[in-house]
Amino acid sequence: RNFLSQALRALQDPRVGMVQARWGHLNRKYSLLTRVQALLLDGHFILEHGARSRGRCFFNFNGTAGVWRRQAITDAGGWHSDTLTEDLDLSYRAQLAGWRFVFLPGLVTPAEVPVEMNAFKIQQQRWAQGSIQTCLKLMPSILSADLPFRVKLEACFHLTANFNCPLLLLLAVLIVPTLPVRITSESGALWMVDILLFCLATFSLVNFYAISQREIRSDWVTQLKYIPLAMAVGIGLSVNNTRAVIAGLRGGQVFFNRTPKYGIVDRNGHWANKRYSQGLIGQALVELALGLYLTVGVIYALSMALLTVVPFLCLFQIGFLYMGIVSLIQQYFSTGLALREQVTGD
């Protein structure tokens, strides 16, 4: 109820063009998927937004839970519809026009995260495609602007982040064929490299999400058990987001697929009987196939005693299997219920 009174305090500074609050999660405990999403979003807001805001770097309005100064929108050229992330696009243009943004981590607004896997994928696909479109649109202006180098560098990291998705997907495909090569190599040197790379790849992410939970939750230690799955989900999304990156690079007409939301805040809620569901069956089959492919890799690595590479393989295997299986199961129940309703005339 006091959202405006708190947000408007920051706007008393005439240089501030937008104030962003932190998203809370009404349905965090609904399922394993919602817990993982909440963890990912907490890291985004607490550490990414928090650090960029404190460091006076560019960060973005998240489409909701914020207040804009109208003059900032006008100075930025208004809302544009040529990207799928019009909030990100406007945010960067406003900051290029000289406006400051403020993030308020203590101001929490209740929000619903998607409870269905395909809805989650639709959301992530739109965000990934839109960020690439915004990158292509604004990066020349950012690089040529009179800005500190650190601001330009951070903006570059921010807007190009989704290019890691095709690289992750390529790694998932290539990692299994390289396993026989490791057998003929000097195992003593390789296992040390494996451990070092695994630690570098995972410990930084564990630290990232652990710190974000410690900052906002008294029971933050209990949330640490969800970090491995959150990492696996990030890998499993690479098929979904690679499609989005390619679509963003291709350009063309922009179609906005809204994230399905069902007003579900606890375990008593049901989404399968609601017609807003959208299926991505072909993509789920590709994810399932990749998961099975990596399962073969895990079995082979265990049989050849390549133990140091197994944890890395398992992250990829679990990520793709989880994304594919949950998508197919949820789509099956949703489709089956819709057919039963048509037969019974309900």
Coordinates of C-alpha atoms in Angstrom, one line a residue:
R1 CA 0.0 0.0 0.0
N2 CA 2.9 2.3 0.5
F3 CA 4.5 1.6 -2.9
L4 CA 4.1 5.1 -4.3
S5 CA 5.1 6.9 -1.2
Q6 CA 8.4 5.0 -1.1
A7 CA 9.1 5.1 -4.8
L8 CA 8.3 8.8 -5.2
R9 CA 10.9 9.7 -2.6
A10 CA 13.7 8.8 -5.0
L11 CA 12.0 10.8 -7.7
Q12 CA 12.5 14.0 -5.6
D13 CA 15.9 14.1 -7.2
P14 CA 15.2 15.8 -10.5
R15 CA 17.9 13.8 -12.3
V16 CA 16.1 10.5 -11.6
G17 CA 14.0 9.3 -14.4
M18 CA 12.9 5.8 -13.2
V19 CA 12.6 4.0 -9.9
Q20 CA 12.6 0.2 -10.0
A21 CA 11.3 -2.0 -7.1
R22 CA 12.2 -5.6 -6.4
W23 CA 9.9 -8.4 -7.4
G24 CA 8.6 -10.7 -4.7
H25 CA 7.2 -14.1 -5.5
L26 CA 3.7 -14.9 -4.4
N27 CA 4.0 -18.5 -5.6
R28 CA 7.6 -19.3 -4.8
K29 CA 6.6 -22.5 -3.0
Y30 CA 4.2 -23.8 -5.6
S31 CA 6.6 -26.2 -7.2
L32 CA 10.3 -26.9 -7.9
L33 CA 10.1 -24.9 -11.0
T34 CA 8.8 -21.8 -9.2
R35 CA 11.4 -22.1 -6.5
V36 CA 14.1 -22.2 -9.2
Q37 CA 12.6 -19.1 -11.0
A38 CA 12.5 -17.2 -7.7
L39 CA 16.1 -18.0 -7.1
L40 CA 17.1 -16.8 -10.6
L41 CA 15.1 -13.6 -10.3
D42 CA 16.5 -12.8 -6.8
G43 CA 20.0 -13.0 -8.2
H44 CA 19.0 -10.7 -11.1
F45 CA 17.5 -8.1 -8.9
I46 CA 19.7 -8.2 -5.8
L47 CA 23.1 -8.5 -7.4
E48 CA 22.7 -7.4 -11.0
H49 CA 20.3 -4.5 -10.5
G50 CA 21.9 -3.6 -7.1
A51 CA 25.4 -3.5 -8.4
R52 CA 24.5 -1.6 -11.6
S53 CA 22.5 0.9 -9.6
R54 CA 25.1 1.6 -7.0
G55 CA 27.9 1.7 -9.6
R56 CA 25.9 4.3 -11.7
C57 CA 25.9 1.8 -14.7
F58 CA 22.9 1.3 -17.0
F59 CA 20.2 -1.1 -15.8
N60 CA 16.7 -1.7 -17.0
F61 CA 13.1 -1.2 -16.0
N62 CA 11.6 -4.6 -15.7
G63 CA 8.2 -3.8 -17.3
T64 CA 6.4 -3.5 -14.0
A65 CA 7.0 -2.6 -10.3
G66 CA 8.5 0.7 -11.2
V67 CA 7.6 4.4 -11.6
W68 CA 8.7 6.6 -14.5
R69 CA 9.1 10.3 -14.7
R70 CA 7.1 11.3 -17.8
Q71 CA 9.8 13.7 -19.0
A72 CA 12.3 10.9 -19.1
I73 CA 10.1 8.9 -21.5
T74 CA 9.6 11.9 -23.7
D75 CA 13.3 12.8 -23.8
A76 CA 14.1 9.1 -24.7
G77 CA 11.8 9.3 -27.7
G78 CA 8.9 7.5 -26.2
W79 CA 8.0 3.8 -26.3
H80 CA 9.1 1.9 -29.4
S81 CA 7.5 -1.3 -30.7
D82 CA 10.4 -2.6 -32.8
T83 CA 11.8 -4.9 -30.1
L84 CA 10.2 -7.5 -27.8
T85 CA 11.7 -5.8 -24.8
E86 CA 10.4 -2.3 -25.1
D87 CA 11.1 -1.8 -21.4
L88 CA 14.8 -2.6 -21.9
D89 CA 15.0 -0.4 -25.1
L90 CA 13.4 2.6 -23.4
S91 CA 15.6 2.2 -20.4
Y92 CA 18.8 2.4 -22.3
R93 CA 17.6 5.3 -24.5
A94 CA 16.6 7.2 -21.4
Q95 CA 19.9 6.7 -19.7
L96 CA 21.7 7.7 -22.9
A97 CA 19.7 10.9 -22.7
G98 CA 21.2 11.6 -19.3
W99 CA 18.6 10.3 -16.9
R100 CA 19.6 8.3 -13.8
F101 CA 17.8 5.2 -12.6
V102 CA 17.4 4.0 -9.0
F103 CA 16.8 0.5 -7.7
L104 CA 15.1 0.0 -4.3
P105 CA 15.9 -3.5 -3.1
G106 CA 13.9 -3.0 0.1
L107 CA 10.7 -2.1 -1.8
V108 CA 9.2 -5.5 -2.7
T109 CA 6.1 -5.9 -5.0
P110 CA 4.2 -9.2 -5.1
A111 CA 4.4 -11.0 -8.5
E112 CA 3.5 -14.4 -9.9
V113 CA 6.2 -16.5 -11.7
P114 CA 5.0 -18.9 -14.4
V115 CA 3.9 -22.3 -13.0
E116 CA 4.0 -24.1 -16.3
M117 CA 7.3 -25.0 -18.1
N118 CA 6.1 -23.8 -21.5
A119 CA 5.0 -20.5 -20.1
F120 CA 8.4 -20.1 -18.5
K121 CA 10.0 -20.8 -21.9
I122 CA 7.8 -18.3 -23.7
Q123 CA 8.8 -15.7 -21.2
Q124 CA 12.6 -16.5 -21.4
Q125 CA 12.4 -16.6 -25.2
R126 CA 10.8 -13.2 -25.4
W127 CA 13.4 -11.7 -23.1
A128 CA 16.3 -13.3 -24.9
Q129 CA 15.1 -12.3 -28.4
G130 CA 14.3 -8.8 -27.2
S131 CA 17.7 -8.3 -25.6
I132 CA 19.4 -9.2 -28.9
Q133 CA 17.2 -6.8 -30.8
T134 CA 18.0 -4.1 -28.4
C135 CA 21.7 -4.9 -28.6
L136 CA 21.7 -4.5 -32.4
K137 CA 19.6 -1.4 -32.2
L138 CA 21.5 0.6 -29.5
M139 CA 25.0 -0.8 -29.2
P140 CA 26.4 1.6 -31.8
S141 CA 24.9 4.6 -29.9
I142 CA 26.2 3.3 -26.6
L143 CA 29.8 2.8 -27.9
S144 CA 29.9 6.2 -29.4
A145 CA 28.3 8.0 -26.4
D146 CA 30.3 10.2 -24.1
L147 CA 30.2 7.7 -21.2
P148 CA 32.9 6.2 -18.9
F149 CA 34.5 3.1 -20.3
R150 CA 33.2 0.9 -17.4
V151 CA 29.6 2.0 -18.2
K152 CA 30.0 1.0 -21.8
L153 CA 31.7 -2.3 -20.9
E154 CA 28.9 -3.2 -18.5
A155 CA 26.3 -2.3 -21.0
C156 CA 28.0 -4.5 -23.6
F157 CA 28.1 -7.5 -21.1
H158 CA 24.4 -6.9 -20.3
L159 CA 23.1 -6.7 -23.8
T160 CA 25.2 -9.5 -25.3
A161 CA 24.6 -12.0 -22.4
N162 CA 22.3 -14.2 -24.3
F163 CA 24.9 -15.0 -27.0
N164 CA 26.2 -17.5 -24.4
C165 CA 23.1 -19.7 -25.2
P166 CA 24.3 -20.9 -28.7
L167 CA 27.8 -21.5 -27.1
L168 CA 26.2 -23.6 -24.3
L169 CA 24.2 -25.6 -26.9
L170 CA 27.3 -26.2 -29.0
L171 CA 29.3 -27.3 -25.9
A172 CA 26.5 -29.8 -25.1
V173 CA 26.7 -31.3 -28.5
L174 CA 30.5 -31.5 -28.7
I175 CA 31.3 -32.6 -25.2
V176 CA 30.4 -36.3 -25.7
P177 CA 32.5 -36.9 -28.9
T178 CA 35.5 -35.5 -27.1
L179 CA 35.3 -38.1 -24.3
P180 CA 37.3 -40.9 -26.2
V181 CA 40.1 -38.3 -26.8
R182 CA 40.5 -37.9 -23.1
I183 CA 41.2 -41.6 -22.6
T184 CA 44.3 -41.4 -24.8
S185 CA 45.5 -38.1 -23.3
E186 CA 47.6 -37.7 -20.2
S187 CA 45.0 -38.3 -17.5
G188 CA 47.2 -36.8 -14.8
A189 CA 47.1 -33.3 -16.3
L190 CA 43.6 -33.5 -17.6
W191 CA 41.9 -34.3 -14.2
M192 CA 43.5 -31.2 -12.7
V193 CA 42.2 -29.1 -15.6
D194 CA 38.8 -30.6 -15.3
I195 CA 38.5 -29.8 -11.6
L196 CA 39.8 -26.3 -12.1
L197 CA 37.3 -25.6 -14.9
F198 CA 34.4 -27.1 -13.0
C199 CA 35.2 -25.0 -9.9
L200 CA 35.5 -21.8 -12.0
A201 CA 32.3 -22.6 -13.8
T202 CA 30.2 -23.5 -10.8
F203 CA 31.6 -21.8 -7.6
S204 CA 31.1 -18.3 -9.0
L205 CA 27.4 -19.1 -9.7
V206 CA 26.9 -20.7 -6.3
N207 CA 28.4 -17.7 -4.7
F208 CA 26.2 -15.4 -6.8
Y209 CA 23.0 -17.0 -5.8
A210 CA 24.0 -17.7 -2.2
I211 CA 24.8 -14.0 -1.6
S212 CA 21.5 -12.9 -3.1
Q213 CA 19.6 -15.2 -0.8
R214 CA 21.6 -14.2 2.2
E215 CA 20.7 -10.5 1.6
I216 CA 16.9 -11.0 1.6
R217 CA 16.1 -14.3 3.4
S218 CA 16.7 -15.3 7.0
D219 CA 16.5 -19.0 5.9
W220 CA 18.9 -18.4 3.0
V221 CA 20.9 -21.6 3.8
T222 CA 17.9 -23.7 3.1
Q223 CA 17.7 -22.2 -0.4
L224 CA 21.2 -23.4 -1.4
K225 CA 19.9 -26.8 -2.3
Y226 CA 18.1 -25.4 -5.3
I227 CA 21.2 -23.8 -6.8
P228 CA 22.4 -26.9 -8.7
L229 CA 19.0 -27.3 -10.4
A230 CA 18.9 -23.5 -11.1
M231 CA 22.3 -24.0 -12.9
A232 CA 21.0 -27.0 -14.8
V233 CA 17.8 -25.1 -15.8
G234 CA 20.0 -22.3 -17.2
I235 CA 21.8 -24.9 -19.3
G236 CA 18.5 -26.6 -20.3
L237 CA 17.2 -23.2 -21.6
S238 CA 19.9 -23.0 -24.2
V239 CA 17.7 -24.7 -26.9
N240 CA 14.9 -22.3 -26.2
N241 CA 17.1 -19.2 -26.0
T242 CA 19.2 -20.1 -29.0
R243 CA 16.1 -20.1 -31.1
A244 CA 15.4 -16.6 -29.6
V245 CA 18.9 -15.3 -30.4
I246 CA 18.7 -16.5 -34.0
A247 CA 15.2 -14.9 -34.3
G248 CA 16.7 -11.6 -32.9
L249 CA 19.6 -11.6 -35.3
R250 CA 17.3 -12.3 -38.3
G251 CA 15.1 -9.3 -37.6
G252 CA 11.8 -8.9 -39.3
Q253 CA 8.3 -8.5 -37.9
V254 CA 8.0 -8.6 -34.1
F255 CA 5.4 -10.8 -32.5
F256 CA 4.7 -10.5 -28.8
N257 CA 3.8 -13.8 -27.1
R258 CA 2.5 -12.9 -23.7
T259 CA 3.6 -15.0 -20.7
P260 CA 0.7 -17.1 -19.6
K261 CA -0.3 -16.3 -16.0
Y262 CA -3.1 -18.0 -14.1
G263 CA -3.5 -16.2 -10.8
I264 CA -2.0 -19.2 -8.9
V265 CA -0.4 -18.4 -5.6
D266 CA -0.5 -21.7 -3.7
R267 CA -0.6 -25.5 -4.3
N268 CA -4.4 -25.4 -4.4
G269 CA -4.3 -23.6 -7.8
H270 CA -4.7 -25.4 -11.1
W271 CA -3.5 -24.3 -14.5
A272 CA -4.2 -27.3 -16.8
N273 CA -7.9 -26.5 -17.3
K274 CA -7.1 -23.0 -18.5
R275 CA -6.9 -22.4 -22.2
Y276 CA -4.0 -19.9 -22.1
S277 CA -1.5 -22.8 -22.3
Q278 CA 0.8 -22.8 -25.3
G279 CA 2.8 -25.9 -26.3
L280 CA 6.4 -26.2 -27.6
I281 CA 6.3 -29.9 -28.4
G282 CA 9.0 -30.0 -31.0
Q283 CA 11.4 -28.1 -28.9
A284 CA 10.7 -30.3 -25.9
L285 CA 11.5 -33.4 -28.0
V286 CA 14.9 -31.8 -28.9
E287 CA 15.6 -31.1 -25.3
L288 CA 14.7 -34.7 -24.3
A289 CA 16.9 -36.1 -27.1
L290 CA 19.8 -34.0 -25.9
G291 CA 19.2 -35.2 -22.4
L292 CA 19.3 -38.8 -23.5
Y293 CA 22.4 -38.1 -25.6
L294 CA 24.2 -36.7 -22.6
T295 CA 23.0 -39.7 -20.5
V296 CA 24.9 -41.9 -22.9
G297 CA 27.9 -39.6 -22.3
V298 CA 27.6 -40.0 -18.5
I299 CA 27.4 -43.8 -18.8
Y300 CA 30.4 -43.8 -21.1
A301 CA 32.4 -41.5 -18.8
L302 CA 31.7 -43.7 -15.8
S303 CA 32.6 -46.9 -17.7
M304 CA 35.9 -45.3 -18.7
A305 CA 36.6 -43.9 -15.2
L306 CA 36.5 -40.3 -16.5
L307 CA 35.1 -39.3 -13.1
T308 CA 36.2 -35.7 -13.1
V309 CA 34.1 -34.9 -16.2
V310 CA 30.9 -36.6 -14.8
P311 CA 29.7 -33.7 -12.6
F312 CA 29.9 -31.4 -15.6
L313 CA 28.1 -33.8 -17.9
C314 CA 25.4 -34.4 -15.2
L315 CA 24.6 -30.7 -15.1
F316 CA 23.9 -30.7 -18.8
Q317 CA 22.1 -34.0 -18.7
I318 CA 19.7 -33.0 -15.9
G319 CA 19.1 -29.6 -17.4
F320 CA 17.9 -30.9 -20.7
L321 CA 16.0 -33.9 -19.3
Y322 CA 14.2 -31.7 -16.8
M323 CA 13.2 -29.1 -19.4
G324 CA 12.1 -31.7 -21.9
I325 CA 10.3 -34.2 -19.6
V326 CA 8.4 -31.5 -17.6
S327 CA 7.3 -29.7 -20.8
L328 CA 6.0 -32.9 -22.3
I329 CA 4.2 -34.1 -19.2
Q330 CA 2.5 -30.8 -18.5
Q331 CA 1.5 -30.5 -22.2
Y332 CA 0.1 -34.0 -22.1
F333 CA -2.1 -33.3 -19.1
S334 CA -3.2 -29.9 -20.4
T335 CA -4.2 -31.3 -23.8
G336 CA -5.8 -34.4 -22.3
L337 CA -8.0 -32.3 -20.0
A338 CA -9.0 -30.0 -22.8
L339 CA -10.1 -33.0 -24.9
R340 CA -12.0 -34.5 -22.0
E341 CA -13.8 -31.2 -21.6
Q342 CA -14.8 -31.1 -25.3
V343 CA -16.1 -34.7 -25.1
T344 CA -18.2 -34.0 -21.9
G345 CA -19.3 -30.6 -23.1
D346 CA -18.0 -28.9 -19.9

